[in-house]
Amino acid sequence: MEELRKKARELLTSGAVKVIIGYGPGSGKRVRAVFVRKPEQADLLICDDRCLQNLAVYLTKPEVKALGKAAVVARLPTLRAILQLAAENQLTDGQVVALGISPEGKMTELSQFKAIEEFLAGFSFELSAEEKATLEKLDQMTPEQRWQFWQEQFAKCVRCYGCRASCPLCYCEKCLAECNQPQWIPAASHQIGNLDWHIIRAMHLANRCVNCGDCSRACPVGIPLHLLNQKLAEEVFKQFGARSGMKAAQEYALCNWKLEDRENFIK
Amino acid sequence: MSEFEPKIVAFVCNWCTYAGADLTGTSRIKYASNVRMIRLPCTGRIDFMLLLKAFEQGADGIIVSGCHPNDCHYTAGNFHARRRWMMFRSLLDFLGIDTRRIHFAWVSAAEGAKWAEFVNSVTDQVRKLGPNEQYQKLSQAGVE
Amino acid sequence: MARIGVFICHCGENIAGTVDVFKVAEAAGKFPGVVHSVEYKYMCSDPGQTMIKDAIKEKKLTGVVVAACSPRMHEPTFRRACAEAGLNPFLCEMANIREHCSWVHEKGEATTQKAIELIRIMVEKVKRNKPLYSIKVPVTKTALVLGGGIAGIQAALDIANAGHQVILVERSPSIGGHMLQLSETFPTLDCSQCILTPRMVEVAQHPKITLYTYSELESLDGFIGNFKARIRRKARGVDEKLCTGCGVCIQKCPQKKIPSEFDAGMGKRTAIYVPCPQSVPNQPVIDREHCTYYIKGKCKICEKFCERKAIRLDQQDEIIEVNVGAVVAATGFDILHSKDFPEYGYGKYPDVIDGLQFERLASASGPTLGAIKRPSDGKEPETVVFIACAGSRDDAKGIPYCSKICCMYTAKHAMLYKHKVHNGKAYVFYMDIRAGGKNYEEFVRRAIEEDGAVYLRGRVSRIYEEDGKLIVKGVDTLLGAQPVEIKADMVVLATAIVANQDAESLAQKLRVSYDPYHFLSEAHPKLRPVETNTAGIFLAGACQAPKDIPEAVAQASGAAAKVAGLFSSSELSREPVIAVVNRLPPPVFSTCTGCFLCEKACPYQAIEREEIKDRKGNVIKVVAKVNPGLCQGCGTCVALCRVKAIDLQGFTNEQVYCELMAL
Ligand SMILES: Cc1cc2nc3c(=O)[nH]c(=O)nc-3n(C[C@H](O)[C@H](O)[C@H](O)COP(=O)(O)OP(=O)(O)OC[C@H]3O[C@@H](n4cnc5c(N)ncnc54)[C@H](O)[C@@H]3O)c2cc1C
Ligand code: SF4
Ligand code: SF4
Ligand code: SF4
């Protein structure tokens, strides 16, 4: 943590960056995102295991961009989000400095995409045994049970779009949910609209989601949204060998194809 | 009560399946009249959201069909579509949506007979499944 | 408010026999927005079209739905009629109640009901149709012809004689293609080179044709009327402007034992060479793989002897860029090679040769000066076995198709052999004789009846060597599958015609489709045989399918006519069914997020980037833009775009959505 604060002070003092996006004290025992713009505020920064939010979500916000070049405290999913955003032309190289935090809490300054790529190459992004088990449990249910399970979950959705707000890849200025000509997603939070929304969100994030889990954490009614994303991420990996956020020049599996793509359902 | 007649919506590309279905016509091959075709230029244009809307509009079954691999009028629209369908289908399955109601086929402009057989077989299968209760219940739940 | 007119066609009994058209007309009249609904016996007839035109004017229609046959049949007809009445043609749609309804369902309530629904769907669509205007693109009146075989030569000459510029690109050092290698040609037995070389010279001298031999297409960008081609001119090692073609370098070159490609390995050539004396251009190239200088670092004998100082040993490949409006692919074919026939000992026994090798043996200007001498010992073979369908129509070899020309040239070969070796014996193994063509059957008959070639119907199972003879084992199915064994001195395999090895990569460069055997695909097997699916790219000759010379020439002239047609005006108009990325007032400008994932999805590279700038010229954002010349309107990008910033004119999200809502 000291290391991080020191680096932050350095970066701000030298003027290398104008703002550090990091975690700071929130209400009670909680942490929240802070935007440190003066060297003397660097001591606000916290970095411990409460700090889970994917701060990359701020990088595409016009208000944040207006502050000038940013450094961002970046756990692995945040780093992946940065590369994925780069692949989608939302960030350019050198525009952000990532203060990469390894799972053990060690900090590395990563100022180029290349460095982030190399850093990430040292980790595996397979789902954990626990995560796999959860997916498997659902897979093993009968379709009716799965339907039941998800319907109960979706019934709770109040369409606050907190999931979207928390997602670093939901940077669209005008989300499809706001399109009304035609109105693809009925606006009210009834069952059909909820189902539509969650299907669409999951499809939009296939091969883009970086598995930070913020959507589920942001959801006020506790829908395990990340499971949908994980499911599709696994599927994309299995079928097309692709993982999101590994390269700044990443190819998007769904705007790509191979003659030998395997399916068994087309007659 | 008369036997349940499913409503089937087909999304087809203009160059292969639509033309194939035209050939079914010119060959006077008969098939189930349950199907309503929506013509689009290419399977690449078939947005997964259209399938969702079809269910919401009361479709009991959906057909998605276009040119065989390598035959796409636009060379690769069907390959793009195929990847999307792969993902979409596995997502629906994961949500417990009955994927037996969505049928995919490559039907070329020359396969008039295949089109008829395919529509008939889908209609039969969906007829056996009965009305699309999953969605019917949803829309009932929707009106407060 | 929408004012839609619905016009229901009886199509004689074709629709009215199954669908209750009166009921349909009544029902359609009640759809919201429909102000006029009528039925008529033949909508496409003159009175039918007049009904539509009159209604447009009298009822001030804002949209028209014609419920009749398939739009693939009559959409242009009805759209034209609407245009003539002053309604934008894209405000007219068809409901297909014939092919998709009356012809495929039984007479009855359900069928009538379906017709009503199909019309309702189209009414809902047409209400959202917008007037569209065809897109005008300028045309560069220069054609690029790829491949200088007979097809490419013919196409180039025809286009040039129609008054347009042509750039002819040939991969090998000379134009002429396979035809230049042939001895005499069926069905007339005229000398191939005698009829071909004048054409080759004409190409070289034509003021409108620029010839690049020893060159290949590197890449092709752009679209119909506006292609940009990059051509690689491989280093010839010889300055074409200085070289007079005296050939002294060729005489002096110390490397004399290189198998000649032109002679199909039957003869030898030097490292600096022209494929044959009739080559056009007649300037040699240096084969760097075999040149002593490139192998050992010294030699330069050619350079020493060349009086014109035309040798350029240090020459590099050069890439040139040309703008063209149309492309004709005439890259020809290849034949199956030795590795594919272990059972026939092809490649193992020198006296088992292929058809092209036989052509070189029989050619008066070939390595044997036209004497039939077998490769192993130069003796005149007394017995020759010709095997047709070597590889063709053979699933095991992956070639289910018929190579089409082998029956004919095998008969020709048997004939030529008999003409040269009067007491020789010629046996032909065949599966069927396919001699469809003017004077073709007569030609084969002559080989059998006048020249005494012995035709045996059956496949050859094996060839092996014994006591200096090639033992050919087969069956004669006309004699009840009796085994036959022939002791031959030479065997000629009519090996299958296949696509060039690089045909697939060429197709990808041109963005045209190809069949499973890598022959380039025509846009329609019957009605558009010389066009491809990519507008502005045409096909000629054997690159599309196995063909003989007359067919290749006919197709080439067809392609040339298409090009001349395209070049007949300086602008061409295209269907406006293309994608567009939305533009909105500031501060949004466009809902496009600039993710450019669509860029890679577009099969035609039609998506470009546009910078949106403020008044001071600062870039506010970068958004997608569709090049209307390139977009073909597949809509792949539309389905991909998450925010629906991109939409397809004619099949917009709103249109399709409303079609669904009408279900
Ligand atoms: C053994 C044999 C005997 C035959 N006898 C007869 C006969 O008697 N009568 C008859 O009518 N037909 C005969 N044919 C058929 C005849 O050879 C073909 O019909 C004719 O050659 C087809 O012409 P083409 O221009 O389409 O192709 P080709 O002759 O193959 O010419 C294609 C040209 O394109 C060039 N090329 C290839 N790829 C590229 C590229 N990527 N870029 C640039 N250039 C390229 C090649 O170098 C070649 O010069 C015979 C064929 C064979 C194999
Ligand atoms: S859900 Fe889709 S459209 Fe909406 S913000 Fe996320 S990615 Fe964009
Ligand atoms: S049009 Fe859509 S997919 Fe294309 S760059 Fe814009 S937002 Fe992305
Ligand atoms: S419609 Fe098809 S061709 Fe046109 S820009 Fe979109 S993807 Fe490209």
mmCIF file of N, CA and C in Angstrom, chain C residues 45-136:
data_model
loop_
_atom_site.group_PDB
_atom_site.id
_atom_site.type_symbol
_atom_site.label_atom_id
_atom_site.label_comp_id
_atom_site.label_asym_id
_atom_site.label_seq_id
_atom_site.Cartn_x
_atom_site.Cartn_y
_atom_site.Cartn_z
ATOM 1 N N SER C 45 -49.925 -7.969 -65.688
ATOM 2 C CA SER C 45 -50.292 -7.609 -67.058
ATOM 3 C C SER C 45 -50.398 -6.085 -67.177
ATOM 4 N N ASP C 46 -50.479 -5.612 -68.400
ATOM 5 C CA ASP C 46 -50.575 -4.164 -68.589
ATOM 6 C C ASP C 46 -51.762 -3.542 -67.855
ATOM 7 N N PRO C 47 -52.973 -4.122 -68.018
ATOM 8 C CA PRO C 47 -54.104 -3.530 -67.281
ATOM 9 C C PRO C 47 -53.882 -3.595 -65.772
ATOM 10 N N GLY C 48 -53.263 -4.667 -65.296
ATOM 11 C CA GLY C 48 -52.984 -4.793 -63.858
ATOM 12 C C GLY C 48 -52.085 -3.673 -63.392
ATOM 13 N N GLN C 49 -51.020 -3.470 -64.132
ATOM 14 C CA GLN C 49 -50.086 -2.407 -63.744
ATOM 15 C C GLN C 49 -50.756 -1.033 -63.820
ATOM 16 N N THR C 50 -51.609 -0.890 -64.809
ATOM 17 C CA THR C 50 -52.320 0.383 -64.939
ATOM 18 C C THR C 50 -53.210 0.627 -63.721
ATOM 19 N N MET C 51 -53.841 -0.453 -63.238
ATOM 20 C CA MET C 51 -54.663 -0.322 -62.026
ATOM 21 C C MET C 51 -53.846 0.266 -60.881
ATOM 22 N N ILE C 52 -52.639 -0.258 -60.750
ATOM 23 C CA ILE C 52 -51.782 0.208 -59.655
ATOM 24 C C ILE C 52 -51.425 1.681 -59.867
ATOM 25 N N LYS C 53 -51.021 1.992 -61.093
ATOM 26 C CA LYS C 53 -50.600 3.366 -61.377
ATOM 27 C C LYS C 53 -51.763 4.346 -61.131
ATOM 28 N N ASP C 54 -52.941 3.962 -61.622
ATOM 29 C CA ASP C 54 -54.098 4.853 -61.447
ATOM 30 C C ASP C 54 -54.397 5.062 -59.967
ATOM 31 N N ALA C 55 -54.345 3.955 -59.213
ATOM 32 C CA ALA C 55 -54.681 4.058 -57.792
ATOM 33 C C ALA C 55 -53.682 4.955 -57.065
ATOM 34 N N ILE C 56 -52.409 4.830 -57.450
ATOM 35 C CA ILE C 56 -51.389 5.665 -56.797
ATOM 36 C C ILE C 56 -51.769 7.136 -56.955
ATOM 37 N N LYS C 57 -52.186 7.461 -58.188
ATOM 38 C CA LYS C 57 -52.512 8.866 -58.453
ATOM 39 C C LYS C 57 -53.840 9.266 -57.810
ATOM 40 N N GLU C 58 -54.850 8.446 -58.038
ATOM 41 C CA GLU C 58 -56.181 8.832 -57.565
ATOM 42 C C GLU C 58 -56.293 8.824 -56.043
ATOM 43 N N LYS C 59 -55.700 7.780 -55.432
ATOM 44 C CA LYS C 59 -55.866 7.656 -53.983
ATOM 45 C C LYS C 59 -54.698 8.255 -53.221
ATOM 46 N N LYS C 60 -53.789 8.860 -53.932
ATOM 47 C CA LYS C 60 -52.608 9.465 -53.297
ATOM 48 C C LYS C 60 -51.922 8.466 -52.361
ATOM 49 N N LEU C 61 -51.607 7.287 -52.907
ATOM 50 C CA LEU C 61 -51.011 6.239 -52.071
ATOM 51 C C LEU C 61 -49.600 6.617 -51.634
ATOM 52 N N THR C 62 -49.271 6.234 -50.416
ATOM 53 C CA THR C 62 -47.911 6.463 -49.928
ATOM 54 C C THR C 62 -47.129 5.156 -49.873
ATOM 55 N N GLY C 63 -47.807 4.078 -50.206
ATOM 56 C CA GLY C 63 -47.127 2.789 -50.209
ATOM 57 C C GLY C 63 -47.981 1.770 -50.921
ATOM 58 N N VAL C 64 -47.318 0.772 -51.505
ATOM 59 C CA VAL C 64 -48.046 -0.233 -52.274
ATOM 60 C C VAL C 64 -47.596 -1.622 -51.843
ATOM 61 N N VAL C 65 -48.557 -2.522 -51.640
ATOM 62 C CA VAL C 65 -48.229 -3.936 -51.423
ATOM 63 C C VAL C 65 -48.899 -4.720 -52.536
ATOM 64 N N VAL C 66 -48.085 -5.424 -53.311
ATOM 65 C CA VAL C 66 -48.651 -6.292 -54.326
ATOM 66 C C VAL C 66 -48.563 -7.714 -53.796
ATOM 67 N N ALA C 67 -49.711 -8.323 -53.602
ATOM 68 C CA ALA C 67 -49.729 -9.700 -53.119
ATOM 69 C C ALA C 67 -49.872 -10.585 -54.339
ATOM 70 N N ALA C 68 -48.788 -11.234 -54.694
ATOM 71 C CA ALA C 68 -48.789 -12.016 -55.929
ATOM 72 C C ALA C 68 -47.726 -13.097 -55.815
ATOM 73 N N CYS C 69 -46.855 -13.144 -56.836
ATOM 74 C CA CYS C 69 -45.817 -14.168 -56.843
ATOM 75 C C CYS C 69 -44.627 -13.718 -56.007
ATOM 76 N N SER C 70 -43.501 -14.399 -56.203
ATOM 77 C CA SER C 70 -42.309 -14.079 -55.423
ATOM 78 C C SER C 70 -41.720 -12.743 -55.859
ATOM 79 N N PRO C 71 -41.241 -11.965 -54.898
ATOM 80 C CA PRO C 71 -40.563 -10.714 -55.268
ATOM 81 C C PRO C 71 -39.343 -10.982 -56.142
ATOM 82 N N ARG C 72 -38.821 -12.168 -56.023
ATOM 83 C CA ARG C 72 -37.664 -12.502 -56.851
ATOM 84 C C ARG C 72 -38.070 -12.555 -58.315
ATOM 85 N N MET C 73 -39.388 -12.663 -58.543
ATOM 86 C CA MET C 73 -39.916 -12.757 -59.898
ATOM 87 C C MET C 73 -40.295 -11.362 -60.404
ATOM 88 N N HIS C 74 -41.186 -10.694 -59.680
ATOM 89 C CA HIS C 74 -41.783 -9.490 -60.248
ATOM 90 C C HIS C 74 -41.573 -8.211 -59.456
ATOM 91 N N GLU C 75 -40.732 -8.249 -58.431
ATOM 92 C CA GLU C 75 -40.520 -7.009 -57.691
ATOM 93 C C GLU C 75 -40.071 -5.868 -58.611
ATOM 94 N N PRO C 76 -39.111 -6.146 -59.512
ATOM 95 C CA PRO C 76 -38.698 -5.052 -60.413
ATOM 96 C C PRO C 76 -39.865 -4.530 -61.258
ATOM 97 N N THR C 77 -40.729 -5.428 -61.698
ATOM 98 C CA THR C 77 -41.871 -5.012 -62.528
ATOM 99 C C THR C 77 -42.734 -4.002 -61.781
ATOM 100 N N PHE C 78 -43.118 -4.385 -60.571
ATOM 101 C CA PHE C 78 -44.060 -3.523 -59.843
ATOM 102 C C PHE C 78 -43.394 -2.253 -59.334
ATOM 103 N N ARG C 79 -42.136 -2.380 -58.997
ATOM 104 C CA ARG C 79 -41.448 -1.163 -58.549
ATOM 105 C C ARG C 79 -41.342 -0.172 -59.696
ATOM 106 N N ARG C 80 -41.107 -0.697 -60.883
ATOM 107 C CA ARG C 80 -41.032 0.171 -62.051
ATOM 108 C C ARG C 80 -42.392 0.852 -62.268
ATOM 109 N N ALA C 81 -43.447 0.053 -62.153
ATOM 110 C CA ALA C 81 -44.791 0.622 -62.357
ATOM 111 C C ALA C 81 -45.034 1.766 -61.370
ATOM 112 N N CYS C 82 -44.652 1.550 -60.130
ATOM 113 C CA CYS C 82 -44.846 2.592 -59.121
ATOM 114 C C CYS C 82 -44.055 3.837 -59.504
ATOM 115 N N ALA C 83 -42.808 3.615 -59.910
ATOM 116 C CA ALA C 83 -41.976 4.754 -60.278
ATOM 117 C C ALA C 83 -42.628 5.535 -61.412
ATOM 118 N N GLU C 84 -43.212 4.798 -62.356
ATOM 119 C CA GLU C 84 -43.844 5.481 -63.483
ATOM 120 C C GLU C 84 -45.033 6.330 -63.036
ATOM 121 N N ALA C 85 -45.635 5.916 -61.926
ATOM 122 C CA ALA C 85 -46.769 6.703 -61.422
ATOM 123 C C ALA C 85 -46.312 7.756 -60.417
ATOM 124 N N GLY C 86 -44.999 7.900 -60.280
ATOM 125 C CA GLY C 86 -44.495 8.962 -59.429
ATOM 126 C C GLY C 86 -44.290 8.569 -57.968
ATOM 127 N N LEU C 87 -44.420 7.263 -57.676
ATOM 128 C CA LEU C 87 -44.168 6.820 -56.303
ATOM 129 C C LEU C 87 -42.762 6.233 -56.255
ATOM 130 N N ASN C 88 -42.014 6.607 -55.244
ATOM 131 C CA ASN C 88 -40.665 6.054 -55.122
ATOM 132 C C ASN C 88 -40.741 4.529 -55.141
ATOM 133 N N PRO C 89 -39.961 3.889 -56.018
ATOM 134 C CA PRO C 89 -40.098 2.431 -56.181
ATOM 135 C C PRO C 89 -39.862 1.648 -54.894
ATOM 136 N N PHE C 90 -39.102 2.206 -53.987
ATOM 137 C CA PHE C 90 -38.812 1.470 -52.756
ATOM 138 C C PHE C 90 -39.955 1.584 -51.743
ATOM 139 N N LEU C 91 -41.043 2.211 -52.161
ATOM 140 C CA LEU C 91 -42.238 2.228 -51.314
ATOM 141 C C LEU C 91 -43.204 1.132 -51.761
ATOM 142 N N CYS C 92 -42.692 0.226 -52.567
ATOM 143 C CA CYS C 92 -43.514 -0.887 -53.034
ATOM 144 C C CYS C 92 -42.902 -2.194 -52.536
ATOM 145 N N GLU C 93 -43.732 -3.034 -51.940
ATOM 146 C CA GLU C 93 -43.260 -4.340 -51.470
ATOM 147 C C GLU C 93 -44.193 -5.405 -52.010
ATOM 148 N N MET C 94 -43.705 -6.626 -52.021
ATOM 149 C CA MET C 94 -44.568 -7.721 -52.457
ATOM 150 C C MET C 94 -44.804 -8.709 -51.330
ATOM 151 N N ALA C 95 -46.019 -9.218 -51.273
ATOM 152 C CA ALA C 95 -46.319 -10.329 -50.365
ATOM 153 C C ALA C 95 -46.408 -11.566 -51.257
ATOM 154 N N ASN C 96 -45.624 -12.545 -50.902
ATOM 155 C CA ASN C 96 -45.520 -13.729 -51.757
ATOM 156 C C ASN C 96 -46.619 -14.728 -51.411
ATOM 157 N N ILE C 97 -47.765 -14.586 -52.066
ATOM 158 C CA ILE C 97 -48.867 -15.503 -51.734
ATOM 159 C C ILE C 97 -49.016 -16.608 -52.788
ATOM 160 N N ARG C 98 -48.048 -16.693 -53.692
ATOM 161 C CA ARG C 98 -48.096 -17.792 -54.660
ATOM 162 C C ARG C 98 -47.078 -18.873 -54.268
ATOM 163 N N GLU C 99 -45.798 -18.627 -54.522
ATOM 164 C CA GLU C 99 -44.778 -19.636 -54.190
ATOM 165 C C GLU C 99 -44.811 -20.043 -52.721
ATOM 166 N N HIS C 100 -45.090 -19.081 -51.846
ATOM 167 C CA HIS C 100 -45.029 -19.402 -50.419
ATOM 168 C C HIS C 100 -46.403 -19.679 -49.820
ATOM 169 N N CYS C 101 -47.420 -19.721 -50.661
ATOM 170 C CA CYS C 101 -48.749 -19.936 -50.079
ATOM 171 C C CYS C 101 -49.628 -20.809 -50.986
ATOM 172 N N SER C 102 -50.145 -20.216 -52.066
ATOM 173 C CA SER C 102 -51.151 -20.970 -52.818
ATOM 174 C C SER C 102 -50.580 -22.237 -53.461
ATOM 175 N N TRP C 103 -49.320 -22.198 -53.837
ATOM 176 C CA TRP C 103 -48.740 -23.371 -54.491
ATOM 177 C C TRP C 103 -48.306 -24.457 -53.524
ATOM 178 N N VAL C 104 -48.178 -24.117 -52.265
ATOM 179 C CA VAL C 104 -47.611 -25.109 -51.350
ATOM 180 C C VAL C 104 -48.588 -25.576 -50.276
ATOM 181 N N HIS C 105 -49.775 -24.981 -50.277
ATOM 182 C CA HIS C 105 -50.750 -25.417 -49.279
ATOM 183 C C HIS C 105 -52.041 -25.823 -49.977
ATOM 184 N N GLU C 106 -52.833 -26.590 -49.266
ATOM 185 C CA GLU C 106 -54.114 -27.042 -49.827
ATOM 186 C C GLU C 106 -55.102 -25.883 -49.804
ATOM 187 N N LYS C 107 -56.087 -26.014 -50.687
ATOM 188 C CA LYS C 107 -57.159 -25.025 -50.691
ATOM 189 C C LYS C 107 -57.880 -25.070 -49.343
ATOM 190 N N GLY C 108 -58.158 -23.914 -48.791
ATOM 191 C CA GLY C 108 -58.885 -23.952 -47.530
ATOM 192 C C GLY C 108 -58.692 -22.686 -46.718
ATOM 193 N N GLU C 109 -59.368 -22.659 -45.599
ATOM 194 C CA GLU C 109 -59.397 -21.490 -44.747
ATOM 195 C C GLU C 109 -57.989 -21.109 -44.261
ATOM 196 N N ALA C 110 -57.228 -22.135 -43.854
ATOM 197 C CA ALA C 110 -55.905 -21.853 -43.291
ATOM 198 C C ALA C 110 -55.029 -21.148 -44.324
ATOM 199 N N THR C 111 -55.152 -21.556 -45.582
ATOM 200 C CA THR C 111 -54.319 -20.981 -46.628
ATOM 201 C C THR C 111 -54.738 -19.530 -46.897
ATOM 202 N N THR C 112 -56.026 -19.308 -46.951
ATOM 203 C CA THR C 112 -56.511 -17.935 -47.133
ATOM 204 C C THR C 112 -56.048 -17.069 -45.967
ATOM 205 N N GLN C 113 -56.147 -17.627 -44.765
ATOM 206 C CA GLN C 113 -55.732 -16.900 -43.576
ATOM 207 C C GLN C 113 -54.244 -16.537 -43.660
ATOM 208 N N LYS C 114 -53.469 -17.500 -44.148
ATOM 209 C CA LYS C 114 -52.029 -17.239 -44.258
ATOM 210 C C LYS C 114 -51.780 -16.096 -45.242
ATOM 211 N N ALA C 115 -52.498 -16.116 -46.367
ATOM 212 C CA ALA C 115 -52.318 -15.047 -47.349
ATOM 213 C C ALA C 115 -52.622 -13.699 -46.710
ATOM 214 N N ILE C 116 -53.686 -13.660 -45.921
ATOM 215 C CA ILE C 116 -54.055 -12.401 -45.253
ATOM 216 C C ILE C 116 -52.917 -11.942 -44.341
ATOM 217 N N GLU C 117 -52.362 -12.893 -43.595
ATOM 218 C CA GLU C 117 -51.285 -12.518 -42.669
ATOM 219 C C GLU C 117 -50.036 -12.069 -43.398
ATOM 220 N N LEU C 118 -49.725 -12.766 -44.502
ATOM 221 C CA LEU C 118 -48.534 -12.363 -45.253
ATOM 222 C C LEU C 118 -48.689 -10.922 -45.740
ATOM 223 N N ILE C 119 -49.913 -10.576 -46.119
ATOM 224 C CA ILE C 119 -50.145 -9.200 -46.571
ATOM 225 C C ILE C 119 -50.044 -8.229 -45.394
ATOM 226 N N ARG C 120 -50.593 -8.628 -44.259
ATOM 227 C CA ARG C 120 -50.526 -7.735 -43.100
ATOM 228 C C ARG C 120 -49.072 -7.446 -42.727
ATOM 229 N N ILE C 121 -48.247 -8.483 -42.802
ATOM 230 C CA ILE C 121 -46.829 -8.301 -42.483
ATOM 231 C C ILE C 121 -46.225 -7.254 -43.417
ATOM 232 N N MET C 122 -46.518 -7.384 -44.712
ATOM 233 C CA MET C 122 -45.931 -6.462 -45.671
ATOM 234 C C MET C 122 -46.513 -5.056 -45.515
ATOM 235 N N VAL C 123 -47.791 -4.964 -45.177
ATOM 236 C CA VAL C 123 -48.386 -3.635 -44.965
ATOM 237 C C VAL C 123 -47.657 -2.934 -43.821
ATOM 238 N N GLU C 124 -47.402 -3.683 -42.745
ATOM 239 C CA GLU C 124 -46.703 -3.069 -41.609
ATOM 240 C C GLU C 124 -45.292 -2.662 -42.004
ATOM 241 N N LYS C 125 -44.675 -3.481 -42.865
ATOM 242 C CA LYS C 125 -43.325 -3.118 -43.304
ATOM 243 C C LYS C 125 -43.382 -1.847 -44.148
ATOM 244 N N VAL C 126 -44.265 -1.866 -45.135
ATOM 245 C CA VAL C 126 -44.239 -0.790 -46.129
ATOM 246 C C VAL C 126 -44.554 0.565 -45.484
ATOM 247 N N LYS C 127 -45.288 0.517 -44.388
ATOM 248 C CA LYS C 127 -45.585 1.770 -43.693
ATOM 249 C C LYS C 127 -44.300 2.426 -43.205
ATOM 250 N N ARG C 128 -43.275 1.606 -42.950
ATOM 251 C CA ARG C 128 -42.006 2.164 -42.462
ATOM 252 C C ARG C 128 -40.982 2.331 -43.573
ATOM 253 N N ASN C 129 -41.354 1.976 -44.794
ATOM 254 C CA ASN C 129 -40.393 2.156 -45.886
ATOM 255 C C ASN C 129 -40.130 3.639 -46.111
ATOM 256 N N LYS C 130 -38.916 3.910 -46.504
ATOM 257 C CA LYS C 130 -38.539 5.283 -46.812
ATOM 258 C C LYS C 130 -38.194 5.333 -48.291
ATOM 259 N N PRO C 131 -38.432 6.454 -48.929
ATOM 260 C CA PRO C 131 -37.986 6.545 -50.323
ATOM 261 C C PRO C 131 -36.468 6.370 -50.381
ATOM 262 N N LEU C 132 -36.018 5.590 -51.326
ATOM 263 C CA LEU C 132 -34.570 5.398 -51.475
ATOM 264 C C LEU C 132 -34.211 5.767 -52.910
ATOM 265 N N TYR C 133 -32.990 6.168 -53.082
ATOM 266 C CA TYR C 133 -32.553 6.583 -54.410
ATOM 267 C C TYR C 133 -31.313 5.820 -54.796
ATOM 268 N N SER C 134 -31.269 5.373 -56.028
ATOM 269 C CA SER C 134 -30.128 4.553 -56.422
ATOM 270 C C SER C 134 -28.846 5.367 -56.303
ATOM 271 N N ILE C 135 -27.784 4.616 -56.067
ATOM 272 C CA ILE C 135 -26.505 5.260 -55.770
ATOM 273 C C ILE C 135 -25.693 5.356 -57.050
ATOM 274 N N LYS C 136 -25.146 6.514 -57.291
ATOM 275 C CA LYS C 136 -24.353 6.695 -58.503
ATOM 276 C C LYS C 136 -22.876 6.602 -58.167
#
